[in-house]
Amino acid sequence: MATAPLVADILLAGAAVIVTLGVVLLGRIVLGPTTPDRVVAVNVVGTATVVVIALVAAALDQPGYLDVALVYALLNFLLSVGLAKFSIERGGVL
């Protein structure tokens, strides 16, 4: 079942808004001020990327993109766990 053009436009507009917010979060990753802030920002950017991929998949009616979103979500989880472990081993607290 194809997505209606108006719904596809709304989904793509939502994806654009999330991308914009993700770009703003890149500042938090660079500036910090603390390591936990950076870890959370990286996790949020990864989650936003998954959501954008899912929205684009729905807008373009390409369910294959959802597989990419699922793999990216798993990689994002592993990255978050790795960053948390790295932070704790360096004496940080999350």
Coordinates of C-alpha atoms in Angstrom, one line a residue:
M1 CA 0.0 0.0 0.0
A2 CA 1.6 3.3 -1.1
T3 CA 1.8 6.2 1.2
A4 CA -0.3 9.2 0.3
P5 CA 1.7 12.2 -0.9
L6 CA 0.5 14.4 1.9
V7 CA 1.5 11.8 4.5
A8 CA 4.8 11.3 2.8
D9 CA 5.5 15.0 2.9
I10 CA 4.6 15.2 6.6
L11 CA 6.9 12.2 7.4
L12 CA 9.8 13.8 5.5
A13 CA 9.2 17.2 7.2
G14 CA 9.3 15.4 10.6
A15 CA 12.6 13.7 9.5
A16 CA 14.0 17.1 8.5
V17 CA 13.1 18.5 12.0
I18 CA 14.8 15.6 13.7
V19 CA 17.9 16.0 11.5
T20 CA 18.0 19.7 12.5
L21 CA 17.8 18.8 16.2
G22 CA 20.5 16.2 15.7
V23 CA 22.8 18.7 14.2
V24 CA 22.2 21.0 17.2
L25 CA 23.1 18.0 19.5
L26 CA 26.5 17.7 17.7
G27 CA 27.4 20.9 19.6
R28 CA 26.7 19.1 22.9
I29 CA 28.9 16.2 21.8
V30 CA 31.8 18.6 21.0
L31 CA 31.4 21.0 23.9
G32 CA 30.3 18.7 26.6
P33 CA 30.9 20.0 29.3
T34 CA 31.1 16.5 31.0
T35 CA 31.7 13.1 29.6
P36 CA 28.2 11.8 30.6
D37 CA 26.7 14.8 28.6
R38 CA 28.7 13.6 25.6
V39 CA 27.7 10.0 26.0
V40 CA 24.0 10.9 26.3
A41 CA 24.2 13.2 23.3
V42 CA 25.8 10.5 21.2
N43 CA 23.1 8.1 22.2
V44 CA 20.4 10.7 21.3
V45 CA 21.9 11.4 17.9
G46 CA 22.0 7.7 17.2
T47 CA 18.4 7.2 18.2
A48 CA 17.4 10.2 16.1
T49 CA 19.2 8.6 13.2
V50 CA 17.2 5.5 13.6
V51 CA 13.9 7.4 13.8
V52 CA 14.9 9.4 10.6
I53 CA 15.6 6.2 8.7
A54 CA 12.3 4.8 9.8
L55 CA 10.4 7.9 8.8
V56 CA 12.1 8.0 5.4
A57 CA 11.3 4.3 5.0
A58 CA 7.6 5.0 5.6
A59 CA 7.6 8.1 3.4
L60 CA 9.3 6.4 0.5
D61 CA 7.4 3.1 1.0
Q62 CA 10.7 1.2 1.2
P63 CA 10.4 -1.4 4.0
G64 CA 14.0 -2.5 3.4
Y65 CA 15.2 0.7 5.1
L66 CA 13.7 -0.6 8.3
D67 CA 16.3 -3.4 8.3
V68 CA 19.0 -0.7 8.1
A69 CA 17.4 1.1 11.0
L70 CA 17.3 -2.0 13.1
V71 CA 21.0 -2.8 12.5
Y72 CA 21.9 0.8 13.2
A73 CA 19.9 0.7 16.5
L74 CA 21.8 -2.3 17.6
L75 CA 25.1 -0.7 16.7
N76 CA 24.0 2.4 18.6
F77 CA 23.3 0.4 21.6
L78 CA 26.7 -1.3 21.5
L79 CA 28.3 2.1 21.1
S80 CA 26.5 3.4 24.1
V81 CA 27.5 0.5 26.2
G82 CA 31.1 0.8 25.1
L83 CA 31.2 4.5 25.8
A84 CA 29.7 3.9 29.2
K85 CA 32.2 1.2 30.0
F86 CA 35.1 3.4 28.8
S87 CA 33.8 6.2 30.9
I88 CA 33.5 4.1 34.1
E89 CA 36.9 2.6 33.6
R90 CA 38.4 6.1 33.4
G91 CA 36.9 7.0 36.7
G92 CA 33.8 8.7 35.4
V93 CA 30.3 8.0 36.7
L94 CA 27.2 7.7 34.6

